[in-house]
XYZ file of C-alpha atoms in Angstrom:
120
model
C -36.338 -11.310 -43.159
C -33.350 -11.905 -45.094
C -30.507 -8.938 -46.057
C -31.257 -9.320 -49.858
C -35.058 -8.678 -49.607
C -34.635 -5.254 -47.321
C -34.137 -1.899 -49.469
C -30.499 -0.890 -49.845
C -31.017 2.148 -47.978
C -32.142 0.328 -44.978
C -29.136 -2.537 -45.116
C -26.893 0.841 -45.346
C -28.189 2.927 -42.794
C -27.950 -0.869 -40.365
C -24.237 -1.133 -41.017
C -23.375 2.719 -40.818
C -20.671 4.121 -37.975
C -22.386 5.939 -35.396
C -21.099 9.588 -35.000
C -18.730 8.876 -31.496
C -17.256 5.935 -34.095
C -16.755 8.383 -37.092
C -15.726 11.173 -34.684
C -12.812 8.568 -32.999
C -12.330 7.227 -36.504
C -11.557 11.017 -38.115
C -9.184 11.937 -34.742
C -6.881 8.793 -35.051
C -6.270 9.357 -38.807
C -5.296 13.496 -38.180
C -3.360 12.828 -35.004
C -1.649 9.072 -37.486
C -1.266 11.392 -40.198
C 0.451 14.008 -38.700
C 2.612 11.862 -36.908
C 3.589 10.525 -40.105
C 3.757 13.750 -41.687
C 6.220 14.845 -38.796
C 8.134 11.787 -37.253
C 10.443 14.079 -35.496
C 7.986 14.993 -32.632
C 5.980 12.260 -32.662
C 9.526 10.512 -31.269
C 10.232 13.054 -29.094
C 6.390 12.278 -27.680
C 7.271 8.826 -27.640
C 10.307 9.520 -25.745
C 8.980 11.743 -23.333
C 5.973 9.474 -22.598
C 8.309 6.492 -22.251
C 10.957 8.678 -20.142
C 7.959 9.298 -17.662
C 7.013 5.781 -17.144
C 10.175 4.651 -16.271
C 10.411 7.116 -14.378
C 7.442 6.825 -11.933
C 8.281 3.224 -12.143
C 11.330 4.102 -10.532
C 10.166 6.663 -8.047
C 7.581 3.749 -6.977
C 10.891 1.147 -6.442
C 12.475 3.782 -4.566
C 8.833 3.948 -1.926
C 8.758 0.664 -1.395
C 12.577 0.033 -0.984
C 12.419 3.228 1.859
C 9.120 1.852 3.536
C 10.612 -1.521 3.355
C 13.718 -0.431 5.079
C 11.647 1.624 7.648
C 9.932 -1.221 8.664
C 12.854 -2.916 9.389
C 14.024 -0.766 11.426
C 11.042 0.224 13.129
C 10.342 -4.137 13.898
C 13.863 -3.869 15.808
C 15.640 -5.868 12.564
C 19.168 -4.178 11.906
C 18.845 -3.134 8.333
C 21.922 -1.539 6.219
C 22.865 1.938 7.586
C 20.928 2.127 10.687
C 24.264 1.858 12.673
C 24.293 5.716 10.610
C 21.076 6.571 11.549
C 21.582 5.853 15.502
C 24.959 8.052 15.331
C 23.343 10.729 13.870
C 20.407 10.990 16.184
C 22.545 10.516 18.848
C 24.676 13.442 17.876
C 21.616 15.581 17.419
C 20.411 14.777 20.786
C 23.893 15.899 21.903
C 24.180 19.284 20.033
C 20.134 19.484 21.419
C 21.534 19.215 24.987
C 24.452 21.537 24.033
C 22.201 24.301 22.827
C 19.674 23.850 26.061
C 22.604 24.776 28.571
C 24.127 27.146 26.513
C 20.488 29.126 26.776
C 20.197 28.309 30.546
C 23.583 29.555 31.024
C 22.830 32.838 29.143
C 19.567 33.263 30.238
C 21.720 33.176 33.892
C 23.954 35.538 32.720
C 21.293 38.001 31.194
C 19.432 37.386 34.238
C 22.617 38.873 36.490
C 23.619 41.682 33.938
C 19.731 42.705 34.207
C 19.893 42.578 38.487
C 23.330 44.685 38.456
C 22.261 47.263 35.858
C 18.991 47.804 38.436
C 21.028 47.720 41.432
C 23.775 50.130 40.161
């Protein structure tokens, strides 16, 4: 059956929107037209949303540069600044061992002050 012989009603009601396509239809002309209305924020949005992808663009370089770099390091490669990263640890480890004989020698010393104040 041809278009021409069916009622014009019937070819209407065939090519009309559904509701989710009027519905999306009505929301993109408010949200266009007040955009348009106020260009202002809509480039601030723009900004902002643009601002945040670069951003977390960034933030995902920076993961993958530091996991890179860790796995360098970790393999046994020499990658730039772990000549840094073995001083430091090294002088942590040293305070470390600073700190446990400074207790032991304390813990001595609290230990005798404790024996002569029961003696005497």
């Amino acid at each position: 059956m041809s278009d021409q012989s069916k009622p014009m009603s019937r070819r209407f009601h065939e090519s009309a929107p559904t509701s989710r396509q009027a519905v999306n239809f009505w929301t993109a002309v408010t949200i266009g037209a007040h955009c348009y209305s106020c260009p202002v924020p809509a480039g601030i949005v723009i900004f902002l949303v643009a601002t945040g992808f670069i951003f977390s663009g960034g933030c995902g370089v920076a993961a993958i540069t530091a996991l890179s770099w860790l796995y360098s390091y970790l393999t046994g490669q020499h990658p730039i600044g772990a000549d840094k990263l073995d001083y430091a640890r090294m002088r942590i480890a040293g305070k470390a061992r600073d700190v446990k004989e400074r207790a032991r020698d304390y813990g001595q010393y609290a230990q005798q002050r404790g024996q002569e104040v029961t003696q005497g």
